[in-house]
PDB file of N, CA and C in Angstrom:
ATOM      1  N   PRO A   1       1.274  -0.953  -0.126  1.00  0.00           N
ATOM      2  CA  PRO A   1      -0.164   0.265   0.085  1.00  0.00           C
ATOM      3  C   PRO A   1       1.683   1.171   0.208  1.00  0.00           C
ATOM      4  N   ARG A   2       0.110   1.819  -0.655  1.00  0.00           N
ATOM      5  CA  ARG A   2       0.933   3.637  -0.144  1.00  0.00           C
ATOM      6  C   ARG A   2       1.142   4.634   0.595  1.00  0.00           C
ATOM      7  N   ASP A   3       0.566   4.025   1.516  1.00  0.00           N
ATOM      8  CA  ASP A   3       0.393   4.393   2.355  1.00  0.00           C
ATOM      9  C   ASP A   3       1.270   3.420   3.747  1.00  0.00           C
ATOM     10  N   ALA A   4       2.080   2.633   3.541  1.00  0.00           N
ATOM     11  CA  ALA A   4       2.956   2.345   4.222  1.00  0.00           C
ATOM     12  C   ALA A   4       4.219   2.626   4.932  1.00  0.00           C
ATOM     13  N   THR A   5       4.416   3.068   5.983  1.00  0.00           N
ATOM     14  CA  THR A   5       5.197   3.569   6.625  1.00  0.00           C
ATOM     15  C   THR A   5       6.750   2.266   6.358  1.00  0.00           C
ATOM     16  N   PRO A   6       8.879   2.771   5.550  1.00  0.00           N
ATOM     17  CA  PRO A   6       9.355   2.259   5.519  1.00  0.00           C
ATOM     18  C   PRO A   6       9.049   1.195   6.111  1.00  0.00           C
ATOM     19  N   ASP A   7       9.465   0.896   7.902  1.00  0.00           N
ATOM     20  CA  ASP A   7       8.734  -0.480   9.405  1.00  0.00           C
ATOM     21  C   ASP A   7       7.460  -0.777   8.841  1.00  0.00           C
ATOM     22  N   ILE A   8       6.464  -0.015   8.693  1.00  0.00           N
ATOM     23  CA  ILE A   8       5.494  -1.289   8.271  1.00  0.00           C
ATOM     24  C   ILE A   8       5.810  -2.123   7.602  1.00  0.00           C
ATOM     25  N   HIS A   9       6.559  -1.377   6.206  1.00  0.00           N
ATOM     26  CA  HIS A   9       6.794  -2.588   5.104  1.00  0.00           C
ATOM     27  C   HIS A   9       7.710  -3.420   5.057  1.00  0.00           C
ATOM     28  N   PHE A  10       8.751  -3.194   5.827  1.00  0.00           N
ATOM     29  CA  PHE A  10      10.035  -4.027   6.619  1.00  0.00           C
ATOM     30  C   PHE A  10       9.287  -5.124   7.946  1.00  0.00           C
ATOM     31  N   ASP A  11       8.034  -4.170   8.979  1.00  0.00           N
ATOM     32  CA  ASP A  11       8.348  -5.347   9.448  1.00  0.00           C
ATOM     33  C   ASP A  11       6.267  -6.035   9.804  1.00  0.00           C
ATOM     34  N   PHE A  12       6.327  -5.593   8.566  1.00  0.00           N
ATOM     35  CA  PHE A  12       4.791  -5.978   8.242  1.00  0.00           C
ATOM     36  C   PHE A  12       4.802  -7.328   6.611  1.00  0.00           C
ATOM     37  N   LEU A  13       4.782  -6.769   5.806  1.00  0.00           N
ATOM     38  CA  LEU A  13       4.563  -6.886   4.650  1.00  0.00           C
ATOM     39  C   LEU A  13       5.917  -7.344   3.963  1.00  0.00           C
ATOM     40  N   SER A  14       6.997  -7.678   4.685  1.00  0.00           N
ATOM     41  CA  SER A  14       7.403  -8.147   3.985  1.00  0.00           C
ATOM     42  C   SER A  14       7.796  -9.568   4.396  1.00  0.00           C
ATOM     43  N   THR A  15       6.969 -10.407   5.291  1.00  0.00           N
ATOM     44  CA  THR A  15       6.307 -10.852   6.105  1.00  0.00           C
ATOM     45  C   THR A  15       5.393 -12.219   5.393  1.00  0.00           C
ATOM     46  N   PHE A  16       4.677 -11.508   4.327  1.00  0.00           N
ATOM     47  CA  PHE A  16       3.577 -12.364   3.553  1.00  0.00           C
ATOM     48  C   PHE A  16       5.600 -13.128   2.139  1.00  0.00           C
ATOM     49  N   ARG A  17       4.353 -14.225   2.286  1.00  0.00           N
ATOM     50  CA  ARG A  17       5.207 -15.609   1.413  1.00  0.00           C
ATOM     51  C   ARG A  17       3.998 -15.477   0.107  1.00  0.00           C
ATOM     52  N   ASN A  18       4.428 -15.872  -1.427  1.00  0.00           N
ATOM     53  CA  ASN A  18       3.133 -15.984  -2.907  1.00  0.00           C
ATOM     54  C   ASN A  18       3.000 -17.031  -2.098  1.00  0.00           C
ATOM     55  N   SER A  19       1.655 -18.156  -2.437  1.00  0.00           N
ATOM     56  CA  SER A  19       1.545 -18.843  -2.446  1.00  0.00           C
ATOM     57  C   SER A  19       1.591 -19.928  -3.394  1.00  0.00           C
ATOM     58  N   TYR A  20       1.579 -19.272  -4.688  1.00  0.00           N
ATOM     59  CA  TYR A  20       1.395 -19.928  -6.334  1.00  0.00           C
ATOM     60  C   TYR A  20       2.713 -18.496  -6.958  1.00  0.00           C
ATOM     61  N   HIS A  21       3.528 -19.468  -8.279  1.00  0.00           N
ATOM     62  CA  HIS A  21       3.963 -19.189  -8.735  1.00  0.00           C
ATOM     63  C   HIS A  21       4.588 -18.918 -10.083  1.00  0.00           C
ATOM     64  N   ILE A  22       3.731 -18.773 -10.890  1.00  0.00           N
ATOM     65  CA  ILE A  22       3.971 -19.055 -12.246  1.00  0.00           C
ATOM     66  C   ILE A  22       4.648 -18.085 -13.267  1.00  0.00           C
ATOM     67  N   ARG A  23       5.378 -18.593 -13.914  1.00  0.00           N
ATOM     68  CA  ARG A  23       6.168 -18.288 -15.330  1.00  0.00           C
ATOM     69  C   ARG A  23       5.930 -18.163 -16.702  1.00  0.00           C
ATOM     70  N   PHE A  24       5.431 -18.428 -17.744  1.00  0.00           N
ATOM     71  CA  PHE A  24       6.135 -19.198 -18.207  1.00  0.00           C
ATOM     72  C   PHE A  24       6.511 -17.792 -19.636  1.00  0.00           C
ATOM     73  N   GLY A  25       6.729 -18.801 -20.346  1.00  0.00           N
ATOM     74  CA  GLY A  25       7.890 -18.331 -21.228  1.00  0.00           C
ATOM     75  C   GLY A  25       8.667 -18.691 -22.546  1.00  0.00           C
ATOM     76  N   LYS A  26       8.183 -18.454 -23.698  1.00  0.00           N
ATOM     77  CA  LYS A  26       8.467 -18.588 -25.286  1.00  0.00           C
ATOM     78  C   LYS A  26       9.814 -17.848 -25.701  1.00  0.00           C
ATOM     79  N   TYR A  27      10.316 -18.882 -25.629  1.00  0.00           N
ATOM     80  CA  TYR A  27      11.653 -18.889 -26.954  1.00  0.00           C
ATOM     81  C   TYR A  27      12.279 -19.461 -27.604  1.00  0.00           C
ATOM     82  N   THR A  28      13.695 -18.895 -28.184  1.00  0.00           N
ATOM     83  CA  THR A  28      14.442 -19.221 -29.732  1.00  0.00           C
ATOM     84  C   THR A  28      14.771 -19.331 -29.114  1.00  0.00           C
ATOM     85  N   LEU A  29      15.363 -21.462 -30.740  1.00  0.00           N
ATOM     86  CA  LEU A  29      16.765 -21.272 -30.424  1.00  0.00           C
ATOM     87  C   LEU A  29      17.787 -20.454 -32.076  1.00  0.00           C
ATOM     88  N   THR A  30      18.677 -19.017 -32.745  1.00  0.00           N
ATOM     89  CA  THR A  30      19.472 -19.712 -33.634  1.00  0.00           C
ATOM     90  C   THR A  30      19.956 -20.001 -33.209  1.00  0.00           C
ATOM     91  N   VAL A  31      20.250 -21.282 -35.119  1.00  0.00           N
ATOM     92  CA  VAL A  31      20.182 -22.302 -35.027  1.00  0.00           C
ATOM     93  C   VAL A  31      21.406 -22.181 -36.895  1.00  0.00           C
ATOM     94  N   ILE A  32      22.612 -22.769 -36.956  1.00  0.00           N
ATOM     95  CA  ILE A  32      22.972 -22.525 -37.722  1.00  0.00           C
ATOM     96  C   ILE A  32      22.710 -23.278 -39.276  1.00  0.00           C
ATOM     97  N   ARG A  33      21.255 -24.815 -38.084  1.00  0.00           N
ATOM     98  CA  ARG A  33      21.363 -24.859 -40.290  1.00  0.00           C
ATOM     99  C   ARG A  33      20.037 -25.807 -39.926  1.00  0.00           C
ATOM    100  N   ASP A  34      19.280 -25.732 -40.718  1.00  0.00           N
ATOM    101  CA  ASP A  34      17.885 -25.708 -41.142  1.00  0.00           C
ATOM    102  C   ASP A  34      17.466 -26.296 -39.890  1.00  0.00           C
ATOM    103  N   PRO A  35      16.028 -25.798 -39.494  1.00  0.00           N
ATOM    104  CA  PRO A  35      15.299 -23.998 -39.817  1.00  0.00           C
ATOM    105  C   PRO A  35      15.479 -23.600 -39.157  1.00  0.00           C
ATOM    106  N   PHE A  36      17.044 -22.811 -38.701  1.00  0.00           N
ATOM    107  CA  PHE A  36      17.896 -21.951 -38.557  1.00  0.00           C
ATOM    108  C   PHE A  36      16.895 -21.430 -36.846  1.00  0.00           C
ATOM    109  N   ASN A  37      16.303 -21.029 -36.614  1.00  0.00           N
ATOM    110  CA  ASN A  37      14.452 -20.399 -35.624  1.00  0.00           C
ATOM    111  C   ASN A  37      14.057 -22.195 -34.844  1.00  0.00           C
ATOM    112  N   ILE A  38      14.605 -21.478 -33.232  1.00  0.00           N
ATOM    113  CA  ILE A  38      13.349 -23.293 -33.600  1.00  0.00           C
ATOM    114  C   ILE A  38      13.339 -22.376 -32.201  1.00  0.00           C
ATOM    115  N   ALA A  39      11.600 -22.089 -32.455  1.00  0.00           N
ATOM    116  CA  ALA A  39      11.685 -22.075 -30.579  1.00  0.00           C
ATOM    117  C   ALA A  39      10.999 -23.148 -29.938  1.00  0.00           C
ATOM    118  N   TYR A  40      10.770 -23.046 -28.400  1.00  0.00           N
ATOM    119  CA  TYR A  40      10.211 -23.892 -27.678  1.00  0.00           C
ATOM    120  C   TYR A  40      10.161 -22.943 -26.765  1.00  0.00           C
ATOM    121  N   VAL A  41       9.278 -23.691 -25.587  1.00  0.00           N
ATOM    122  CA  VAL A  41       8.717 -23.524 -24.595  1.00  0.00           C
ATOM    123  C   VAL A  41       8.026 -23.577 -23.513  1.00  0.00           C
ATOM    124  N   GLY A  42       7.813 -23.642 -22.042  1.00  0.00           N
ATOM    125  CA  GLY A  42       7.972 -23.853 -20.724  1.00  0.00           C
ATOM    126  C   GLY A  42       7.624 -23.348 -20.073  1.00  0.00           C
ATOM    127  N   ALA A  43       7.459 -23.668 -18.563  1.00  0.00           N
ATOM    128  CA  ALA A  43       6.418 -22.299 -17.634  1.00  0.00           C
ATOM    129  C   ALA A  43       7.625 -22.793 -16.328  1.00  0.00           C
ATOM    130  N   LEU A  44       7.682 -22.366 -15.098  1.00  0.00           N
ATOM    131  CA  LEU A  44       8.771 -22.395 -13.937  1.00  0.00           C
ATOM    132  C   LEU A  44       6.725 -22.380 -12.990  1.00  0.00           C
ATOM    133  N   TYR A  45       6.349 -23.150 -11.961  1.00  0.00           N
ATOM    134  CA  TYR A  45       5.688 -23.210 -11.569  1.00  0.00           C
ATOM    135  C   TYR A  45       6.247 -23.658 -10.202  1.00  0.00           C
ATOM    136  N   HIS A  46       4.554 -23.655  -9.085  1.00  0.00           N
ATOM    137  CA  HIS A  46       5.900 -23.807  -7.450  1.00  0.00           C
ATOM    138  C   HIS A  46       4.485 -23.147  -6.620  1.00  0.00           C
ATOM    139  N   ALA A  47       3.946 -23.800  -6.016  1.00  0.00           N
ATOM    140  CA  ALA A  47       2.717 -23.420  -5.024  1.00  0.00           C
ATOM    141  C   ALA A  47       2.803 -24.566  -4.112  1.00  0.00           C
ATOM    142  N   TYR A  48       3.510 -22.877  -3.163  1.00  0.00           N
ATOM    143  CA  TYR A  48       4.180 -22.898  -0.888  1.00  0.00           C
ATOM    144  C   TYR A  48       3.472 -24.446  -1.038  1.00  0.00           C
ATOM    145  N   PRO A  49       4.050 -24.717  -0.406  1.00  0.00           N
ATOM    146  CA  PRO A  49       4.524 -24.763   0.512  1.00  0.00           C
ATOM    147  C   PRO A  49       5.632 -26.367  -0.835  1.00  0.00           C
ATOM    148  N   GLY A  50       5.160 -26.315  -1.664  1.00  0.00           N
ATOM    149  CA  GLY A  50       5.764 -28.584  -2.931  1.00  0.00           C
ATOM    150  C   GLY A  50       7.255 -26.991  -3.519  1.00  0.00           C
ATOM    151  N   PRO A  51       7.529 -28.047  -4.779  1.00  0.00           N
ATOM    152  CA  PRO A  51       9.174 -28.178  -4.771  1.00  0.00           C
ATOM    153  C   PRO A  51       8.547 -27.126  -6.624  1.00  0.00           C
ATOM    154  N   TRP A  52       9.740 -26.169  -6.401  1.00  0.00           N
ATOM    155  CA  TRP A  52       9.701 -25.558  -8.287  1.00  0.00           C
ATOM    156  C   TRP A  52       9.976 -27.166  -8.719  1.00  0.00           C
ATOM    157  N   GLN A  53       8.825 -26.485 -10.104  1.00  0.00           N
ATOM    158  CA  GLN A  53       8.868 -27.334 -11.161  1.00  0.00           C
ATOM    159  C   GLN A  53       8.531 -26.667 -12.040  1.00  0.00           C
ATOM    160  N   ILE A  54       9.298 -27.620 -13.164  1.00  0.00           N
ATOM    161  CA  ILE A  54       9.692 -26.741 -14.418  1.00  0.00           C
ATOM    162  C   ILE A  54       8.770 -27.928 -15.789  1.00  0.00           C
ATOM    163  N   PHE A  55       8.534 -26.733 -16.720  1.00  0.00           N
ATOM    164  CA  PHE A  55       7.389 -28.503 -17.322  1.00  0.00           C
ATOM    165  C   PHE A  55       7.713 -27.571 -18.911  1.00  0.00           C
ATOM    166  N   MET A  56       7.484 -28.561 -19.812  1.00  0.00           N
ATOM    167  CA  MET A  56       7.889 -27.860 -21.211  1.00  0.00           C
ATOM    168  C   MET A  56       6.390 -28.433 -21.718  1.00  0.00           C
ATOM    169  N   GLN A  57       6.279 -27.567 -22.765  1.00  0.00           N
ATOM    170  CA  GLN A  57       4.941 -27.742 -23.902  1.00  0.00           C
ATOM    171  C   GLN A  57       4.865 -28.704 -25.279  1.00  0.00           C
ATOM    172  N   ASP A  58       4.428 -29.278 -25.206  1.00  0.00           N
ATOM    173  CA  ASP A  58       4.327 -30.694 -26.396  1.00  0.00           C
ATOM    174  C   ASP A  58       4.369 -30.084 -27.348  1.00  0.00           C
ATOM    175  N   ASP A  59       4.696 -30.543 -28.310  1.00  0.00           N
ATOM    176  CA  ASP A  59       4.652 -29.161 -29.475  1.00  0.00           C
ATOM    177  C   ASP A  59       3.911 -30.414 -31.042  1.00  0.00           C
ATOM    178  N   GLN A  60       3.759 -31.613 -30.099  1.00  0.00           N
ATOM    179  CA  GLN A  60       1.944 -32.686 -31.351  1.00  0.00           C
ATOM    180  C   GLN A  60       0.518 -31.434 -30.771  1.00  0.00           C
ATOM    181  N   ASP A  61       0.449 -31.989 -29.261  1.00  0.00           N
ATOM    182  CA  ASP A  61      -0.907 -31.322 -28.827  1.00  0.00           C
ATOM    183  C   ASP A  61      -0.729 -30.315 -27.831  1.00  0.00           C
ATOM    184  N   GLY A  62      -0.581 -29.998 -27.719  1.00  0.00           N
ATOM    185  CA  GLY A  62       0.388 -28.184 -26.487  1.00  0.00           C
ATOM    186  C   GLY A  62       0.174 -28.756 -24.863  1.00  0.00           C
ATOM    187  N   SER A  63      -0.311 -29.786 -25.260  1.00  0.00           N
ATOM    188  CA  SER A  63      -0.149 -30.333 -23.652  1.00  0.00           C
ATOM    189  C   SER A  63       1.177 -29.273 -23.471  1.00  0.00           C
ATOM    190  N   TYR A  64       0.834 -29.566 -21.106  1.00  0.00           N
ATOM    191  CA  TYR A  64       2.224 -29.782 -20.607  1.00  0.00           C
ATOM    192  C   TYR A  64       2.383 -31.053 -20.049  1.00  0.00           C
ATOM    193  N   ARG A  65       4.256 -31.461 -19.550  1.00  0.00           N
ATOM    194  CA  ARG A  65       4.527 -32.850 -19.234  1.00  0.00           C
ATOM    195  C   ARG A  65       5.948 -31.996 -18.454  1.00  0.00           C
ATOM    196  N   VAL A  66       5.770 -32.115 -17.058  1.00  0.00           N
ATOM    197  CA  VAL A  66       7.231 -32.041 -15.698  1.00  0.00           C
ATOM    198  C   VAL A  66       8.769 -32.834 -16.052  1.00  0.00           C
ATOM    199  N   ILE A  67       9.618 -31.423 -17.372  1.00  0.00           N
ATOM    200  CA  ILE A  67      10.772 -31.577 -16.977  1.00  0.00           C
ATOM    201  C   ILE A  67      11.997 -31.219 -15.979  1.00  0.00           C
ATOM    202  N   ASP A  68      11.485 -31.308 -14.726  1.00  0.00           N
ATOM    203  CA  ASP A  68      12.613 -31.309 -13.730  1.00  0.00           C
ATOM    204  C   ASP A  68      11.501 -30.483 -12.540  1.00  0.00           C
ATOM    205  N   VAL A  69      12.286 -30.674 -11.255  1.00  0.00           N
ATOM    206  CA  VAL A  69      10.731 -30.080  -9.766  1.00  0.00           C
ATOM    207  C   VAL A  69      12.842 -30.221  -8.648  1.00  0.00           C
ATOM    208  N   GLN A  70      12.199 -29.267  -8.273  1.00  0.00           N
ATOM    209  CA  GLN A  70      13.776 -29.550  -7.194  1.00  0.00           C
ATOM    210  C   GLN A  70      13.311 -28.647  -6.605  1.00  0.00           C
ATOM    211  N   ASP A  71      13.969 -28.124  -4.479  1.00  0.00           N
ATOM    212  CA  ASP A  71      13.625 -27.111  -3.912  1.00  0.00           C
ATOM    213  C   ASP A  71      13.713 -26.546  -3.948  1.00  0.00           C
ATOM    214  N   LYS A  72      14.786 -25.309  -4.009  1.00  0.00           N
ATOM    215  CA  LYS A  72      14.933 -23.689  -4.801  1.00  0.00           C
ATOM    216  C   LYS A  72      14.943 -23.682  -5.841  1.00  0.00           C
ATOM    217  N   ARG A  73      14.478 -22.784  -6.229  1.00  0.00           N
ATOM    218  CA  ARG A  73      14.096 -21.617  -7.360  1.00  0.00           C
ATOM    219  C   ARG A  73      15.542 -22.145  -7.775  1.00  0.00           C
ATOM    220  N   PRO A  74      14.500 -22.129  -9.869  1.00  0.00           N
ATOM    221  CA  PRO A  74      15.818 -21.915 -10.900  1.00  0.00           C
ATOM    222  C   PRO A  74      16.344 -20.757 -11.494  1.00  0.00           C
ATOM    223  N   SER A  75      17.386 -20.152 -11.540  1.00  0.00           N
ATOM    224  CA  SER A  75      17.880 -18.903 -11.315  1.00  0.00           C
ATOM    225  C   SER A  75      16.801 -19.413 -14.257  1.00  0.00           C
ATOM    226  N   ILE A  76      16.620 -18.209 -14.447  1.00  0.00           N
ATOM    227  CA  ILE A  76      15.950 -18.277 -15.304  1.00  0.00           C
ATOM    228  C   ILE A  76      16.993 -18.717 -16.624  1.00  0.00           C
ATOM    229  N   ILE A  77      17.943 -18.164 -16.372  1.00  0.00           N
ATOM    230  CA  ILE A  77      18.559 -19.224 -17.489  1.00  0.00           C
ATOM    231  C   ILE A  77      19.305 -20.848 -17.263  1.00  0.00           C
ATOM    232  N   ALA A  78      18.892 -21.512 -15.724  1.00  0.00           N
ATOM    233  CA  ALA A  78      18.822 -22.144 -15.527  1.00  0.00           C
ATOM    234  C   ALA A  78      17.554 -23.759 -16.501  1.00  0.00           C
ATOM    235  N   VAL A  79      16.490 -22.598 -15.835  1.00  0.00           N
ATOM    236  CA  VAL A  79      15.362 -22.873 -16.620  1.00  0.00           C
ATOM    237  C   VAL A  79      15.420 -22.468 -18.342  1.00  0.00           C
ATOM    238  N   LYS A  80      15.816 -22.166 -19.144  1.00  0.00           N
ATOM    239  CA  LYS A  80      15.835 -21.629 -21.036  1.00  0.00           C
ATOM    240  C   LYS A  80      16.811 -23.530 -20.897  1.00  0.00           C
ATOM    241  N   ARG A  81      17.672 -23.412 -20.206  1.00  0.00           N
ATOM    242  CA  ARG A  81      19.119 -24.561 -20.110  1.00  0.00           C
ATOM    243  C   ARG A  81      18.803 -26.204 -20.683  1.00  0.00           C
ATOM    244  N   ARG A  82      17.713 -26.066 -19.127  1.00  0.00           N
ATOM    245  CA  ARG A  82      17.341 -27.108 -19.126  1.00  0.00           C
ATOM    246  C   ARG A  82      15.604 -27.967 -19.755  1.00  0.00           C
ATOM    247  N   LEU A  83      14.551 -26.328 -20.890  1.00  0.00           N
ATOM    248  CA  LEU A  83      13.898 -26.346 -21.336  1.00  0.00           C
ATOM    249  C   LEU A  83      15.137 -26.860 -22.841  1.00  0.00           C
ATOM    250  N   MET A  84      16.231 -26.429 -23.165  1.00  0.00           N
ATOM    251  CA  MET A  84      17.126 -26.845 -24.639  1.00  0.00           C
ATOM    252  C   MET A  84      17.435 -28.596 -24.494  1.00  0.00           C
ATOM    253  N   ARG A  85      17.600 -28.682 -23.263  1.00  0.00           N
ATOM    254  CA  ARG A  85      17.195 -30.455 -23.511  1.00  0.00           C
ATOM    255  C   ARG A  85      16.332 -30.874 -22.704  1.00  0.00           C
ATOM    256  N   ALA A  86      15.634 -31.187 -23.023  1.00  0.00           N
ATOM    257  CA  ALA A  86      14.341 -30.796 -23.006  1.00  0.00           C
ATOM    258  C   ALA A  86      13.716 -31.432 -24.852  1.00  0.00           C
ATOM    259  N   PHE A  87      14.048 -30.559 -24.664  1.00  0.00           N
ATOM    260  CA  PHE A  87      13.820 -30.396 -26.547  1.00  0.00           C
ATOM    261  C   PHE A  87      14.801 -30.826 -27.389  1.00  0.00           C
ATOM    262  N   GLY A  88      16.554 -31.405 -27.090  1.00  0.00           N
ATOM    263  CA  GLY A  88      17.604 -32.630 -27.333  1.00  0.00           C
ATOM    264  C   GLY A  88      18.333 -31.016 -28.262  1.00  0.00           C
ATOM    265  N   LEU A  89      17.640 -30.159 -27.305  1.00  0.00           N
ATOM    266  CA  LEU A  89      19.111 -28.471 -28.507  1.00  0.00           C
ATOM    267  C   LEU A  89      19.516 -28.306 -27.422  1.00  0.00           C
ATOM    268  N   ASN A  90      20.449 -29.469 -27.162  1.00  0.00           N
ATOM    269  CA  ASN A  90      21.561 -28.411 -25.822  1.00  0.00           C
ATOM    270  C   ASN A  90      23.399 -29.515 -26.672  1.00  0.00           C
ATOM    271  N   ALA A  91      22.957 -29.703 -27.702  1.00  0.00           N
ATOM    272  CA  ALA A  91      24.167 -30.117 -28.157  1.00  0.00           C
ATOM    273  C   ALA A  91      24.008 -28.500 -29.460  1.00  0.00           C
ATOM    274  N   ASP A  92      23.039 -28.009 -29.896  1.00  0.00           N
ATOM    275  CA  ASP A  92      22.978 -27.096 -30.586  1.00  0.00           C
ATOM    276  C   ASP A  92      23.040 -25.898 -30.377  1.00  0.00           C
ATOM    277  N   ALA A  93      23.344 -25.507 -28.517  1.00  0.00           N
ATOM    278  CA  ALA A  93      23.407 -24.350 -27.573  1.00  0.00           C
ATOM    279  C   ALA A  93      24.742 -24.281 -26.603  1.00  0.00           C
ATOM    280  N   GLY A  94      24.978 -25.356 -26.670  1.00  0.00           N
ATOM    281  CA  GLY A  94      26.855 -26.099 -26.767  1.00  0.00           C
ATOM    282  C   GLY A  94      26.503 -25.623 -25.155  1.00  0.00           C
ATOM    283  N   LEU A  95      25.825 -26.818 -24.561  1.00  0.00           N
ATOM    284  CA  LEU A  95      24.910 -26.942 -23.163  1.00  0.00           C
ATOM    285  C   LEU A  95      26.268 -27.137 -22.514  1.00  0.00           C
ATOM    286  N   PRO A  96      27.117 -28.087 -21.089  1.00  0.00           N
ATOM    287  CA  PRO A  96      27.909 -28.716 -20.914  1.00  0.00           C
ATOM    288  C   PRO A  96      27.233 -29.670 -20.977  1.00  0.00           C
ATOM    289  N   GLU A  97      27.897 -31.073 -21.102  1.00  0.00           N
ATOM    290  CA  GLU A  97      27.697 -32.647 -21.095  1.00  0.00           C
ATOM    291  C   GLU A  97      26.800 -32.333 -19.147  1.00  0.00           C
ATOM    292  N   ASP A  98      27.081 -32.204 -18.326  1.00  0.00           N
ATOM    293  CA  ASP A  98      26.006 -32.821 -16.944  1.00  0.00           C
ATOM    294  C   ASP A  98      25.907 -31.302 -16.685  1.00  0.00           C
ATOM    295  N   PRO A  99      24.251 -32.163 -16.617  1.00  0.00           N
ATOM    296  CA  PRO A  99      23.124 -31.646 -16.414  1.00  0.00           C
ATOM    297  C   PRO A  99      23.161 -30.432 -15.172  1.00  0.00           C
ATOM    298  N   GLU A 100      23.862 -30.720 -14.521  1.00  0.00           N
ATOM    299  CA  GLU A 100      23.811 -30.168 -13.405  1.00  0.00           C
ATOM    300  C   GLU A 100      24.564 -28.736 -13.182  1.00  0.00           C
ATOM    301  N   LYS A 101      25.625 -28.506 -14.212  1.00  0.00           N
ATOM    302  CA  LYS A 101      26.323 -28.066 -14.350  1.00  0.00           C
ATOM    303  C   LYS A 101      25.086 -26.247 -14.737  1.00  0.00           C
ATOM    304  N   ASP A 102      24.578 -27.066 -15.613  1.00  0.00           N
ATOM    305  CA  ASP A 102      22.997 -25.826 -15.857  1.00  0.00           C
ATOM    306  C   ASP A 102      22.512 -24.413 -14.885  1.00  0.00           C
ATOM    307  N   ASP A 103      22.643 -24.725 -13.723  1.00  0.00           N
ATOM    308  CA  ASP A 103      22.742 -23.339 -12.669  1.00  0.00           C
ATOM    309  C   ASP A 103      24.094 -22.277 -12.312  1.00  0.00           C
ATOM    310  N   VAL A 104      23.459 -21.497 -13.429  1.00  0.00           N
ATOM    311  CA  VAL A 104      24.747 -21.439 -13.197  1.00  0.00           C
ATOM    312  C   VAL A 104      24.541 -20.677 -12.034  1.00  0.00           C
ATOM    313  N   TYR A 105      24.302 -19.688 -11.173  1.00  0.00           N
ATOM    314  CA  TYR A 105      24.261 -18.969  -9.563  1.00  0.00           C
ATOM    315  C   TYR A 105      24.593 -20.058  -8.582  1.00  0.00           C
ATOM    316  N   ARG A 106      24.423 -21.529  -9.132  1.00  0.00           N
ATOM    317  CA  ARG A 106      25.098 -22.565  -7.816  1.00  0.00           C
ATOM    318  C   ARG A 106      26.570 -22.581  -7.498  1.00  0.00           C
TER     319      ARG A 106
END
């Protein structure tokens, strides 16, 4: 609220937690082979107190399926890299062989 003093914000409002978090992403990877631009879609989902989940969208029917579950929130870079792996684009993107090295903030 706009009338909240910094003390109220720090002592009261900052104690709230989001119960749901969902972030959809539509990404494109440019490669040097046909079709040159590859689109892939995914989502990051969290329902407190459950784990963080990364979903990929299926190309055929548009449904979402879980590709990764973890207790800590992954960075957006890690989400994109895990989606690239799920879509089989890891060689085109130049990702490391070890999937554990995908999260650059670990």
